Amino acid sequence: MASSASRQLFRAATRAAAPARRGFTSSSSSVTASSRAAFRQGAAGAGRRYYSSEAPKSGSSSSLLWIGLGAVGLGGAAYYITQNGGAVEPKAFKPEFKDYQAVYNEIAKRLQEHDEYDDGSYGPVLVRLAWHASGTYDKETGTGGSNGATMRFAPESQHGANAGLINARNFLEPVKAKFPWISYSDLWILGGVCSIQEMLGPKIPYRAGRADRDFNSCTPDGRLPDAAQGADHVRNIFYRMGFNDQEIVALAGAHALGRCHTSNSGFDGPWTFSPTVLTNDYYKLLLGSKWQWRKWDGPKQYEDKETKTLMMLPADMAFIQDKTFKQTVEKYAADNDLFFKDFSAVIVKLFELGVPFSDKTETWVFKNLDE
């Protein structure tokens, strides 16, 4: 109870007391360096947007051979090898909520312990991994989605939109080794769920039961959003998955997290002043800042006129240039609780695309590490 209260106190402090940076007054959730340090030490991880690119840092990614390590979990079930009178025999193991909570806790602990990645957290790139593992879904053909973890194989691992995600996959490899019964498909999504919650985002309900597939199920390139495009492209990509306009804008709120890198996407910079905490800042900044084209040698992107430290991509600006999209942007900019409610619902929908859950599959809500 005390830990929960302290977490709520910190949540309020980070959202209400952060000063402006470089003369620009962001929303109430902009986080100072000292707050971010306290955040990392106090059992809160961080989050990351979904289709921006991550750049590897020296020493931040292991060279683990992750394809095929451990047992491949199928449909949430696996096998342990036990000793019985000197003979080795398999014993069926069906993981329960407590087992998945243990995996969640392990990921959260690693997020605390490994702060060498962008802005002090691997959380954002884990969200991006879960997003890209899910966003390949095609509702017409029933292909793609989070059921398969086919990004383990080429050519999907080499798609331009997935550049840098080897860092997220390597980060989770020790977790897979410790809990070999969990499928990569379930693990990647659980990594995204954990990161969102540990970065002070909303609770994300979770269902287990994804099964890993081989390279024959890899999806073709081009199914993920191209950040250089406008509203028509955005709609085409998300309608293919089964989302409507309101859901598209809700998903875009994850742009409050992380940053782009020239080494991966060609773009550069963060969207918000607090790229490791999920809030509705993305919408507030879209509406409240003055944006101009950045003058540089890279691809077309916007920068905020006042500080020139933030960026927006053409696909981001489409949300305020399109009248229908903008109406939802305005609602989320004015109400963080509404954003959290809708974001939680739509990210669950994204993370479950292509998964044939049975009617008996339980829905779980994990406790944060400090609860």
Short mmCIF file of C-alpha atoms in Angstrom, two decimals:
data_model
loop_
_atom_site.label_atom_id
_atom_site.label_comp_id
_atom_site.label_asym_id
_atom_site.label_seq_id
_atom_site.Cartn_x
_atom_site.Cartn_y
_atom_site.Cartn_z
CA MET A 1 0.00 0.00 0.00
CA ALA A 2 2.83 2.35 0.88
CA SER A 3 4.70 1.56 -2.33
CA SER A 4 1.56 2.21 -4.34
CA ALA A 5 1.11 5.55 -2.60
CA SER A 6 4.72 6.51 -3.25
CA ARG A 7 4.32 5.62 -6.90
CA GLN A 8 1.22 7.80 -7.14
CA LEU A 9 3.10 10.62 -5.41
CA PHE A 10 5.93 10.34 -7.91
CA ARG A 11 3.46 10.20 -10.80
CA ALA A 12 1.90 13.45 -9.58
CA ALA A 13 5.29 15.08 -9.06
CA THR A 14 6.62 14.24 -12.51
CA ARG A 15 3.47 15.46 -14.20
CA ALA A 16 2.91 18.60 -12.15
CA ALA A 17 6.27 20.02 -11.19
CA ALA A 18 8.65 19.65 -14.14
CA PRO A 19 10.06 22.99 -15.28
CA ALA A 20 10.36 24.10 -18.90
CA ARG A 21 13.47 23.35 -20.94
CA ARG A 22 15.36 25.92 -22.95
CA GLY A 23 12.69 28.49 -22.38
CA PHE A 24 9.87 26.34 -23.76
CA THR A 25 6.97 25.51 -21.45
CA SER A 26 5.92 21.95 -22.20
CA SER A 27 3.01 20.22 -20.50
CA SER A 28 3.04 19.45 -16.82
CA SER A 29 4.75 16.10 -17.35
CA SER A 30 8.12 17.29 -18.68
CA VAL A 31 10.71 15.61 -16.53
CA THR A 32 13.93 17.08 -15.15
CA ALA A 33 17.14 15.12 -15.10
CA SER A 34 16.87 14.62 -11.34
CA SER A 35 13.27 13.43 -11.65
CA ARG A 36 14.25 10.99 -14.36
CA ALA A 37 17.06 9.65 -12.17
CA ALA A 38 14.63 9.19 -9.30
CA PHE A 39 12.21 7.57 -11.69
CA ARG A 40 14.76 4.97 -12.74
CA GLN A 41 15.86 4.31 -9.14
CA GLY A 42 12.30 4.08 -7.89
CA ALA A 43 11.22 1.05 -9.90
CA ALA A 44 9.68 2.78 -12.88
CA GLY A 45 10.91 1.79 -16.31
CA ALA A 46 10.35 3.76 -19.48
CA GLY A 47 8.46 3.59 -22.75
CA ARG A 48 9.17 4.07 -26.39
CA ARG A 49 7.21 4.98 -29.45
CA TYR A 50 6.50 2.37 -32.06
CA TYR A 51 7.84 3.12 -35.50
CA SER A 52 10.70 5.49 -34.81
CA SER A 53 14.20 4.07 -34.96
CA GLU A 54 16.64 3.18 -32.24
CA ALA A 55 20.39 3.50 -32.50
CA PRO A 56 22.59 0.93 -30.75
CA LYS A 57 24.86 2.26 -28.06
CA SER A 58 28.29 0.85 -27.35
CA GLY A 59 27.86 -2.12 -25.09
CA SER A 60 24.06 -1.89 -25.12
CA SER A 61 23.43 -4.95 -27.24
CA SER A 62 24.76 -8.42 -26.68
CA SER A 63 25.84 -10.71 -29.48
CA LEU A 64 23.61 -13.52 -28.27
CA LEU A 65 22.56 -16.04 -30.86
CA TRP A 66 18.89 -15.64 -30.04
CA ILE A 67 17.28 -17.69 -32.79
CA GLY A 68 16.38 -21.03 -31.31
CA LEU A 69 17.68 -20.42 -27.78
CA GLY A 70 15.66 -22.18 -25.11
CA ALA A 71 12.47 -24.11 -25.59
CA VAL A 72 9.91 -22.65 -27.98
CA GLY A 73 6.67 -22.04 -26.10
CA LEU A 74 3.56 -23.13 -28.02
CA GLY A 75 0.18 -21.70 -27.12
CA GLY A 76 1.28 -20.77 -23.59
CA ALA A 77 2.37 -24.34 -22.75
CA ALA A 78 5.86 -25.82 -22.57
CA TYR A 79 7.79 -28.69 -21.01
CA TYR A 80 10.30 -29.00 -18.22
CA ILE A 81 12.71 -31.91 -18.03
CA THR A 82 12.61 -33.62 -14.64
CA GLN A 83 14.65 -36.34 -13.00
CA ASN A 84 12.78 -39.47 -11.91
CA GLY A 85 14.70 -42.34 -10.47
CA GLY A 86 17.73 -41.54 -12.60
CA ALA A 87 15.71 -41.35 -15.82
CA VAL A 88 15.02 -38.11 -17.61
CA GLU A 89 11.44 -37.62 -18.67
CA PRO A 90 9.34 -34.67 -19.85
CA LYS A 91 6.74 -33.21 -17.59
CA ALA A 92 3.93 -31.08 -18.94
CA PHE A 93 3.92 -27.52 -17.61
CA LYS A 94 1.06 -25.10 -18.01
CA PRO A 95 2.07 -21.60 -16.90
CA GLU A 96 -0.33 -19.59 -14.78
CA PHE A 97 -0.74 -15.91 -13.99
CA LYS A 98 1.97 -16.02 -11.33
CA ASP A 99 4.44 -17.39 -13.88
CA TYR A 100 3.78 -14.57 -16.32
CA GLN A 101 3.95 -12.05 -13.47
CA ALA A 102 7.41 -13.42 -12.72
CA VAL A 103 8.41 -12.76 -16.35
CA TYR A 104 6.97 -9.25 -16.10
CA ASN A 105 9.00 -8.63 -12.93
CA GLU A 106 12.18 -9.86 -14.58
CA ILE A 107 11.73 -7.49 -17.51
CA ALA A 108 10.97 -4.59 -15.16
CA LYS A 109 14.08 -5.31 -13.09
CA ARG A 110 16.23 -5.37 -16.22
CA LEU A 111 14.75 -2.02 -17.25
CA GLN A 112 15.92 -0.60 -13.92
CA GLU A 113 19.35 -2.18 -14.04
CA HIS A 114 20.23 -1.37 -17.65
CA ASP A 115 19.99 2.39 -18.13
CA GLU A 116 22.65 2.69 -20.82
CA TYR A 117 20.19 2.96 -23.69
CA ASP A 118 18.51 6.07 -25.13
CA ASP A 119 17.44 8.58 -22.47
CA GLY A 120 18.22 5.98 -19.81
CA SER A 121 15.86 3.15 -20.72
CA TYR A 122 15.31 0.20 -23.04
CA GLY A 123 11.57 0.53 -22.42
CA PRO A 124 10.80 2.56 -25.54
CA VAL A 125 12.45 0.12 -27.91
CA LEU A 126 10.57 -2.76 -26.27
CA VAL A 127 7.30 -0.97 -27.04
CA ARG A 128 8.44 -0.55 -30.61
CA LEU A 129 9.31 -4.25 -30.87
CA ALA A 130 5.84 -5.25 -29.64
CA TRP A 131 4.26 -2.74 -32.03
CA HIS A 132 6.17 -3.94 -35.08
CA ALA A 133 5.58 -7.59 -34.23
CA SER A 134 1.84 -6.84 -34.26
CA GLY A 135 1.45 -4.16 -36.93
CA THR A 136 2.11 -6.48 -39.87
CA TYR A 137 -1.44 -7.86 -39.63
CA ASP A 138 -3.66 -7.94 -42.71
CA LYS A 139 -7.33 -8.48 -41.88
CA GLU A 140 -8.18 -9.59 -45.43
CA THR A 141 -5.67 -12.45 -45.57
CA GLY A 142 -5.35 -13.10 -41.83
CA THR A 143 -1.56 -13.01 -42.14
CA GLY A 144 0.92 -11.23 -39.90
CA GLY A 145 0.25 -10.01 -36.40
CA SER A 146 1.82 -10.86 -33.06
CA ASN A 147 1.26 -14.61 -33.36
CA GLY A 148 4.56 -15.88 -34.70
CA ALA A 149 7.50 -13.63 -33.76
CA THR A 150 8.68 -13.98 -37.35
CA MET A 151 10.99 -10.98 -37.00
CA ARG A 152 13.49 -13.51 -35.68
CA PHE A 153 14.17 -14.40 -39.30
CA ALA A 154 15.24 -12.71 -42.51
CA PRO A 155 13.88 -11.09 -44.53
CA GLU A 156 11.52 -9.60 -41.93
CA SER A 157 14.33 -8.79 -39.50
CA GLN A 158 16.00 -6.80 -42.29
CA HIS A 159 12.98 -4.67 -43.25
CA GLY A 160 13.83 -0.98 -43.03
CA ALA A 161 11.07 -0.27 -40.50
CA ASN A 162 12.64 -2.84 -38.14
CA ALA A 163 16.11 -1.30 -38.12
CA GLY A 164 17.56 -1.26 -34.61
CA LEU A 165 15.09 -3.74 -33.13
CA ILE A 166 17.86 -6.30 -32.67
CA ASN A 167 18.63 -4.27 -29.54
CA ALA A 168 15.19 -5.01 -28.09
CA ARG A 169 15.34 -8.67 -29.04
CA ASN A 170 18.78 -9.05 -27.46
CA PHE A 171 17.61 -7.28 -24.31
CA LEU A 172 14.87 -9.88 -23.85
CA GLU A 173 17.08 -12.87 -24.62
CA PRO A 174 18.27 -13.38 -21.01
CA VAL A 175 14.62 -13.34 -19.95
CA LYS A 176 13.84 -16.06 -22.50
CA ALA A 177 16.76 -18.11 -21.19
CA LYS A 178 15.48 -17.79 -17.62
CA PHE A 179 11.90 -18.65 -18.60
CA PRO A 180 12.28 -21.00 -21.58
CA TRP A 181 8.61 -22.03 -21.49
CA ILE A 182 7.37 -18.66 -22.78
CA SER A 183 7.11 -18.21 -26.55
CA TYR A 184 8.99 -15.36 -28.19
CA SER A 185 5.63 -14.10 -29.42
CA ASP A 186 4.23 -13.81 -25.89
CA LEU A 187 7.52 -12.48 -24.52
CA TRP A 188 7.79 -9.63 -27.01
CA ILE A 189 4.25 -8.47 -26.29
CA LEU A 190 4.77 -8.82 -22.56
CA GLY A 191 7.88 -6.66 -22.93
CA GLY A 192 5.76 -3.93 -24.47
CA VAL A 193 3.08 -4.24 -21.78
CA CYS A 194 5.66 -4.08 -19.01
CA SER A 195 7.39 -1.06 -20.52
CA ILE A 196 4.17 0.92 -20.90
CA GLN A 197 3.12 0.27 -17.31
CA GLU A 198 6.57 0.87 -15.84
CA MET A 199 6.85 4.20 -17.67
CA LEU A 200 3.84 5.43 -15.69
CA GLY A 201 1.38 4.61 -18.43
CA PRO A 202 -2.00 2.89 -17.99
CA LYS A 203 -2.56 -0.74 -17.13
CA ILE A 204 -2.54 -2.94 -20.24
CA PRO A 205 -4.61 -6.17 -20.01
CA TYR A 206 -2.78 -9.19 -21.39
CA ARG A 207 -3.72 -12.61 -22.75
CA ALA A 208 -1.12 -15.33 -23.28
CA GLY A 209 -1.13 -18.07 -25.88
CA ARG A 210 0.80 -16.87 -28.92
CA ALA A 211 2.77 -19.55 -30.76
CA ASP A 212 6.08 -19.04 -32.54
CA ARG A 213 6.29 -19.70 -36.29
CA ASP A 214 9.15 -20.25 -38.71
CA PHE A 215 10.50 -18.08 -41.51
CA ASN A 216 7.83 -19.28 -43.93
CA SER A 217 5.39 -16.99 -42.13
CA CYS A 218 7.48 -13.83 -42.55
CA THR A 219 5.39 -10.96 -43.87
CA PRO A 220 6.32 -8.86 -46.93
CA ASP A 221 7.95 -5.48 -46.49
CA GLY A 222 5.78 -2.38 -46.55
CA ARG A 223 3.12 -3.30 -44.00
CA LEU A 224 4.32 -0.87 -41.35
CA PRO A 225 3.75 2.92 -41.50
CA ASP A 226 6.05 5.18 -43.51
CA ALA A 227 6.59 8.25 -41.36
CA ALA A 228 7.35 10.38 -44.41
CA GLN A 229 3.80 10.02 -45.75
CA GLY A 230 0.55 11.83 -45.04
CA ALA A 231 -3.01 11.11 -43.92
CA ASP A 232 -4.00 8.89 -46.88
CA HIS A 233 -1.06 6.56 -46.29
CA VAL A 234 -1.71 6.45 -42.55
CA ARG A 235 -5.32 5.45 -43.12
CA ASN A 236 -4.41 2.81 -45.69
CA ILE A 237 -1.93 1.18 -43.31
CA PHE A 238 -4.19 1.19 -40.25
CA TYR A 239 -7.43 0.38 -42.04
CA ARG A 240 -5.70 -2.75 -43.34
CA MET A 241 -5.22 -3.83 -39.74
CA GLY A 242 -8.82 -3.02 -38.82
CA PHE A 243 -8.51 0.31 -36.97
CA ASN A 244 -10.75 3.36 -37.30
CA ASP A 245 -9.73 7.04 -37.25
CA GLN A 246 -10.13 7.48 -33.50
CA GLU A 247 -8.06 4.38 -32.79
CA ILE A 248 -5.34 5.54 -35.18
CA VAL A 249 -4.94 8.81 -33.30
CA ALA A 250 -4.96 7.00 -29.93
CA LEU A 251 -2.14 4.72 -31.06
CA ALA A 252 -0.18 7.73 -32.27
CA GLY A 253 0.00 8.96 -28.68
CA ALA A 254 2.86 6.52 -28.13
CA HIS A 255 4.94 9.13 -29.98
CA ALA A 256 5.32 10.77 -26.58
CA LEU A 257 8.08 8.19 -26.14
CA GLY A 258 11.55 7.78 -27.54
CA ARG A 259 13.34 9.35 -30.46
CA CYS A 260 14.43 8.81 -34.06
CA HIS A 261 18.02 8.19 -35.21
CA THR A 262 19.67 8.98 -38.50
CA SER A 263 21.48 5.63 -38.37
CA ASN A 264 18.18 3.77 -38.67
CA SER A 265 15.27 5.78 -40.07
CA GLY A 266 17.25 8.80 -41.26
CA PHE A 267 15.17 11.06 -39.01
CA ASP A 268 16.54 12.60 -35.84
CA GLY A 269 15.26 13.72 -32.46
CA PRO A 270 12.56 13.19 -29.80
CA TRP A 271 8.88 14.15 -30.00
CA THR A 272 8.59 15.38 -26.42
CA PHE A 273 10.70 16.71 -23.57
CA SER A 274 10.06 13.56 -21.49
CA PRO A 275 10.67 10.67 -23.91
CA THR A 276 10.65 8.00 -21.21
CA VAL A 277 7.27 8.81 -19.63
CA LEU A 278 3.93 8.24 -21.31
CA THR A 279 1.56 11.23 -21.15
CA ASN A 280 -0.61 13.18 -23.59
CA ASP A 281 2.29 15.57 -24.29
CA TYR A 282 2.46 14.46 -27.91
CA TYR A 283 -0.99 15.90 -28.61
CA LYS A 284 -0.35 19.04 -26.59
CA LEU A 285 2.85 19.75 -28.44
CA LEU A 286 1.29 19.07 -31.84
CA LEU A 287 -1.37 21.68 -31.14
CA GLY A 288 0.50 24.14 -28.94
CA SER A 289 3.87 24.47 -30.64
CA LYS A 290 4.80 26.26 -33.81
CA TRP A 291 6.41 23.84 -36.25
CA GLN A 292 8.72 24.61 -39.14
CA TRP A 293 10.69 22.55 -41.64
CA ARG A 294 14.12 21.69 -40.31
CA LYS A 295 17.00 22.89 -42.47
CA TRP A 296 19.44 20.01 -42.64
CA ASP A 297 20.81 17.30 -44.93
CA GLY A 298 18.39 14.63 -43.77
CA PRO A 299 14.85 13.76 -44.88
CA LYS A 300 12.00 16.22 -44.45
CA GLN A 301 10.97 16.63 -40.84
CA TYR A 302 9.65 19.42 -38.65
CA GLU A 303 11.25 21.10 -35.64
CA ASP A 304 9.63 23.23 -32.97
CA LYS A 305 10.31 26.86 -33.76
CA GLU A 306 11.08 27.94 -30.21
CA THR A 307 13.71 25.46 -29.00
CA LYS A 308 14.57 23.52 -32.19
CA THR A 309 15.07 20.44 -29.98
CA LEU A 310 11.85 18.57 -30.76
CA MET A 311 10.72 17.05 -34.02
CA MET A 312 7.59 15.91 -35.79
CA LEU A 313 7.42 13.82 -38.95
CA PRO A 314 5.11 14.34 -41.91
CA ALA A 315 2.88 11.51 -40.67
CA ASP A 316 2.64 13.24 -37.28
CA MET A 317 1.59 16.55 -38.79
CA ALA A 318 -1.14 14.75 -40.71
CA PHE A 319 -3.01 14.40 -37.43
CA ILE A 320 -3.59 18.15 -37.20
CA GLN A 321 -3.81 18.81 -40.94
CA ASP A 322 -6.69 16.36 -41.34
CA LYS A 323 -9.92 17.70 -39.79
CA THR A 324 -11.20 14.32 -38.61
CA PHE A 325 -7.92 13.33 -37.02
CA LYS A 326 -7.54 16.76 -35.43
CA GLN A 327 -10.82 16.49 -33.54
CA THR A 328 -9.49 13.47 -31.66
CA VAL A 329 -6.10 15.10 -31.13
CA GLU A 330 -7.87 18.00 -29.41
CA LYS A 331 -9.79 15.65 -27.12
CA TYR A 332 -6.66 13.83 -25.99
CA ALA A 333 -4.67 17.04 -25.57
CA ALA A 334 -7.34 18.25 -23.15
CA ASP A 335 -7.80 15.02 -21.18
CA ASN A 336 -4.94 12.71 -20.24
CA ASP A 337 -7.28 10.26 -18.50
CA LEU A 338 -9.33 9.89 -21.68
CA PHE A 339 -6.13 9.29 -23.65
CA PHE A 340 -4.99 6.61 -21.20
CA LYS A 341 -8.37 4.89 -21.33
CA ASP A 342 -8.48 4.80 -25.14
CA PHE A 343 -4.78 4.04 -25.52
CA SER A 344 -5.04 1.01 -23.24
CA ALA A 345 -7.96 -0.36 -25.24
CA VAL A 346 -6.39 0.17 -28.65
CA ILE A 347 -2.92 -1.11 -27.74
CA VAL A 348 -4.54 -4.33 -26.49
CA LYS A 349 -6.31 -4.62 -29.84
CA LEU A 350 -3.01 -4.06 -31.66
CA PHE A 351 -1.11 -6.57 -29.52
CA GLU A 352 -3.74 -9.27 -30.16
CA LEU A 353 -3.94 -8.95 -33.95
CA GLY A 354 -3.78 -12.34 -35.62
CA VAL A 355 -3.93 -14.36 -32.40
CA PRO A 356 -6.54 -17.17 -32.32
CA PHE A 357 -7.43 -16.95 -28.64
CA SER A 358 -10.04 -19.37 -27.36
CA ASP A 359 -13.08 -18.20 -25.40
CA LYS A 360 -11.49 -19.66 -22.28
CA THR A 361 -8.30 -17.61 -22.51
CA GLU A 362 -7.93 -15.55 -19.34
CA THR A 363 -7.22 -11.82 -19.34
CA TRP A 364 -4.65 -10.68 -16.79
CA VAL A 365 -3.56 -7.31 -15.46
CA PHE A 366 -0.04 -7.33 -14.06
CA LYS A 367 1.12 -5.54 -10.95
CA ASN A 368 3.83 -2.99 -11.45
CA LEU A 369 7.16 -3.82 -9.88
CA ASP A 370 6.64 -1.35 -7.05
CA GLU A 371 3.07 -2.37 -6.21
#
